[in-house]
Amino acid sequence: MPHDRQHIFQGASYGGLNSKLHAVCDGMGCPTVMLLTEGQLSDHRGARILLPVLPDAHYLTEDKGHDSARFRDALASRGIEPGILSTKTRGKLLPYNRHLFGERYKAENLFGKIKDWRRIATRYDRCAHTFFSAICLAATIIFWML
């Protein structure tokens, strides 16, 4: 499988509305970029923060939370084909690559593996930098062992 596909997905807020993990993974499901933001930050803003640091890719699969004309245009300007399913509120549904959208399971599995660590799933760390360090440590150990 080629490694030129990137998947972006944001995890559910850990511990309520206090933080949200945004992550980009490669075609094999290994994280390449991670960002921890406050839980109130919209998915669009989190994706815009990650956009300048995205690795070179031909495709990007995302969930419906990133369906906006501005974000699609930003991806197109970088030569990245978006694999975003249109939201129901969009007047005209845009075509999407069904196979590419089906690759989202890799990002879902990334979050599942990270949440297997009890310290992260229950958010023992109250400081954001300590919590993000635990996430990075868990991701390093999980994906180093592959």
CSV table of C-alpha atoms in Angstrom, one decimal:
chain,number,residue,atom,x,y,z
A,1,MET,CA,0.0,0.0,0.0
A,2,PRO,CA,1.4,3.4,-0.9
A,3,HIS,CA,2.4,5.8,1.9
A,4,ASP,CA,1.3,8.9,0.1
A,5,ARG,CA,-2.1,9.0,1.7
A,6,GLN,CA,-2.7,11.0,4.8
A,7,HIS,CA,-5.7,10.8,7.1
A,8,ILE,CA,-6.9,13.5,9.5
A,9,PHE,CA,-9.2,12.9,12.3
A,10,GLN,CA,-9.9,14.5,15.6
A,11,GLY,CA,-10.7,12.4,18.7
A,12,ALA,CA,-13.5,13.0,21.1
A,13,SER,CA,-12.7,15.4,23.9
A,14,TYR,CA,-11.0,13.7,26.7
A,15,GLY,CA,-12.5,14.5,30.1
A,16,GLY,CA,-15.4,16.5,28.8
A,17,LEU,CA,-15.0,19.8,27.1
A,18,ASN,CA,-11.5,20.5,28.2
A,19,SER,CA,-9.2,19.2,25.4
A,20,LYS,CA,-9.3,17.6,21.9
A,21,LEU,CA,-6.7,15.6,20.1
A,22,HIS,CA,-6.2,16.3,16.4
A,23,ALA,CA,-4.0,13.9,14.5
A,24,VAL,CA,-2.7,13.1,11.1
A,25,CYS,CA,-1.6,9.6,10.2
A,26,ASP,CA,0.1,8.1,7.2
A,27,GLY,CA,-1.2,5.4,4.9
A,28,MET,CA,-0.2,2.7,7.4
A,29,GLY,CA,-2.1,4.3,10.3
A,30,CYS,CA,1.0,5.7,12.1
A,31,PRO,CA,0.8,9.2,13.5
A,32,THR,CA,2.8,11.9,11.8
A,33,VAL,CA,1.4,15.1,13.3
A,34,MET,CA,-0.6,15.5,16.6
A,35,LEU,CA,-2.1,18.6,18.1
A,36,LEU,CA,-3.8,19.0,21.5
A,37,THR,CA,-6.3,21.9,21.6
A,38,GLU,CA,-9.0,23.1,24.0
A,39,GLY,CA,-12.2,21.1,23.5
A,40,GLN,CA,-14.2,24.2,22.5
A,41,LEU,CA,-12.0,24.7,19.4
A,42,SER,CA,-14.0,23.9,16.2
A,43,ASP,CA,-12.8,21.1,13.9
A,44,HIS,CA,-12.3,23.5,11.1
A,45,ARG,CA,-9.8,25.6,13.1
A,46,GLY,CA,-7.9,22.6,14.3
A,47,ALA,CA,-7.6,21.4,10.7
A,48,ARG,CA,-6.5,24.9,9.6
A,49,ILE,CA,-3.8,24.8,12.2
A,50,LEU,CA,-2.6,21.4,11.0
A,51,LEU,CA,-2.8,22.3,7.3
A,52,PRO,CA,0.7,24.1,7.0
A,53,VAL,CA,2.5,21.1,8.6
A,54,LEU,CA,0.8,18.4,6.6
A,55,PRO,CA,3.3,16.0,4.9
A,56,ASP,CA,3.2,15.8,1.2
A,57,ALA,CA,0.3,13.6,0.1
A,58,HIS,CA,-2.0,13.0,-2.8
A,59,TYR,CA,-5.1,12.2,-0.7
A,60,LEU,CA,-6.5,13.2,2.6
A,61,THR,CA,-9.5,11.5,4.3
A,62,GLU,CA,-11.4,13.3,6.9
A,63,ASP,CA,-14.7,13.1,8.7
A,64,LYS,CA,-17.8,15.3,8.0
A,65,GLY,CA,-16.6,17.9,10.5
A,66,HIS,CA,-14.1,19.2,8.0
A,67,ASP,CA,-16.6,19.7,5.1
A,68,SER,CA,-16.2,23.4,4.2
A,69,ALA,CA,-15.5,25.1,0.9
A,70,ARG,CA,-12.6,27.0,2.4
A,71,PHE,CA,-10.9,23.9,3.7
A,72,ARG,CA,-11.5,22.0,0.4
A,73,ASP,CA,-10.0,25.0,-1.5
A,74,ALA,CA,-7.0,25.0,0.7
A,75,LEU,CA,-6.4,21.3,0.1
A,76,ALA,CA,-6.9,21.7,-3.7
A,77,SER,CA,-4.3,24.5,-3.7
A,78,ARG,CA,-1.8,22.1,-2.3
A,79,GLY,CA,-2.7,19.4,-4.8
A,80,ILE,CA,-4.4,17.2,-2.3
A,81,GLU,CA,-7.6,15.3,-3.2
A,82,PRO,CA,-10.1,15.5,-0.3
A,83,GLY,CA,-11.8,12.4,0.8
A,84,ILE,CA,-14.6,14.2,2.7
A,85,LEU,CA,-18.2,13.1,2.9
A,86,SER,CA,-20.5,16.1,2.5
A,87,THR,CA,-22.6,17.1,5.4
A,88,LYS,CA,-26.4,16.8,5.2
A,89,THR,CA,-26.7,20.6,5.5
A,90,ARG,CA,-24.8,21.2,2.3
A,91,GLY,CA,-27.3,22.1,-0.4
A,92,LYS,CA,-25.6,20.2,-3.2
A,93,LEU,CA,-23.8,17.0,-2.2
A,94,LEU,CA,-20.2,16.9,-3.6
A,95,PRO,CA,-18.8,13.7,-5.1
A,96,TYR,CA,-16.3,11.8,-3.1
A,97,ASN,CA,-14.1,8.8,-3.6
A,98,ARG,CA,-15.9,6.0,-1.7
A,99,HIS,CA,-12.8,3.8,-1.5
A,100,LEU,CA,-10.7,6.7,-0.2
A,101,PHE,CA,-13.3,7.6,2.4
A,102,GLY,CA,-13.3,4.0,3.5
A,103,GLU,CA,-9.6,4.3,4.5
A,104,ARG,CA,-10.7,6.4,7.6
A,105,TYR,CA,-10.6,3.3,9.7
A,106,LYS,CA,-6.8,3.7,9.9
A,107,ALA,CA,-7.2,7.0,11.8
A,108,GLU,CA,-10.0,5.5,13.9
A,109,ASN,CA,-7.7,2.6,14.9
A,110,LEU,CA,-4.9,5.1,15.8
A,111,PHE,CA,-7.2,6.7,18.4
A,112,GLY,CA,-8.4,3.3,19.6
A,113,LYS,CA,-4.8,2.1,20.2
A,114,ILE,CA,-3.9,5.4,22.0
A,115,LYS,CA,-7.0,5.1,24.2
A,116,ASP,CA,-6.1,1.6,25.3
A,117,TRP,CA,-3.6,3.3,27.6
A,118,ARG,CA,-5.6,3.9,30.8
A,119,ARG,CA,-3.6,7.0,31.7
A,120,ILE,CA,-4.8,8.6,28.5
A,121,ALA,CA,-8.4,7.3,28.4
A,122,THR,CA,-9.1,8.5,32.0
A,123,ARG,CA,-6.9,11.6,31.7
A,124,TYR,CA,-4.9,11.3,34.9
A,125,ASP,CA,-2.8,14.3,33.9
A,126,ARG,CA,-4.5,17.6,34.5
A,127,CYS,CA,-1.8,19.8,32.8
A,128,ALA,CA,-2.2,19.9,29.0
A,129,HIS,CA,1.6,19.7,28.4
A,130,THR,CA,1.9,16.6,30.7
A,131,PHE,CA,-1.2,15.0,29.1
A,132,PHE,CA,0.1,15.6,25.6
A,133,SER,CA,3.5,14.2,26.6
A,134,ALA,CA,1.8,11.0,27.7
A,135,ILE,CA,0.0,10.8,24.4
A,136,CYS,CA,3.2,11.2,22.5
A,137,LEU,CA,4.9,8.6,24.6
A,138,ALA,CA,2.1,6.1,24.1
A,139,ALA,CA,2.1,6.7,20.4
A,140,THR,CA,5.8,6.3,20.2
A,141,ILE,CA,5.7,3.0,22.1
A,142,ILE,CA,2.7,1.7,20.2
A,143,PHE,CA,4.0,2.4,16.7
A,144,TRP,CA,7.6,1.7,17.4
A,145,MET,CA,6.6,-1.8,18.3
A,146,LEU,CA,4.9,-2.4,14.9
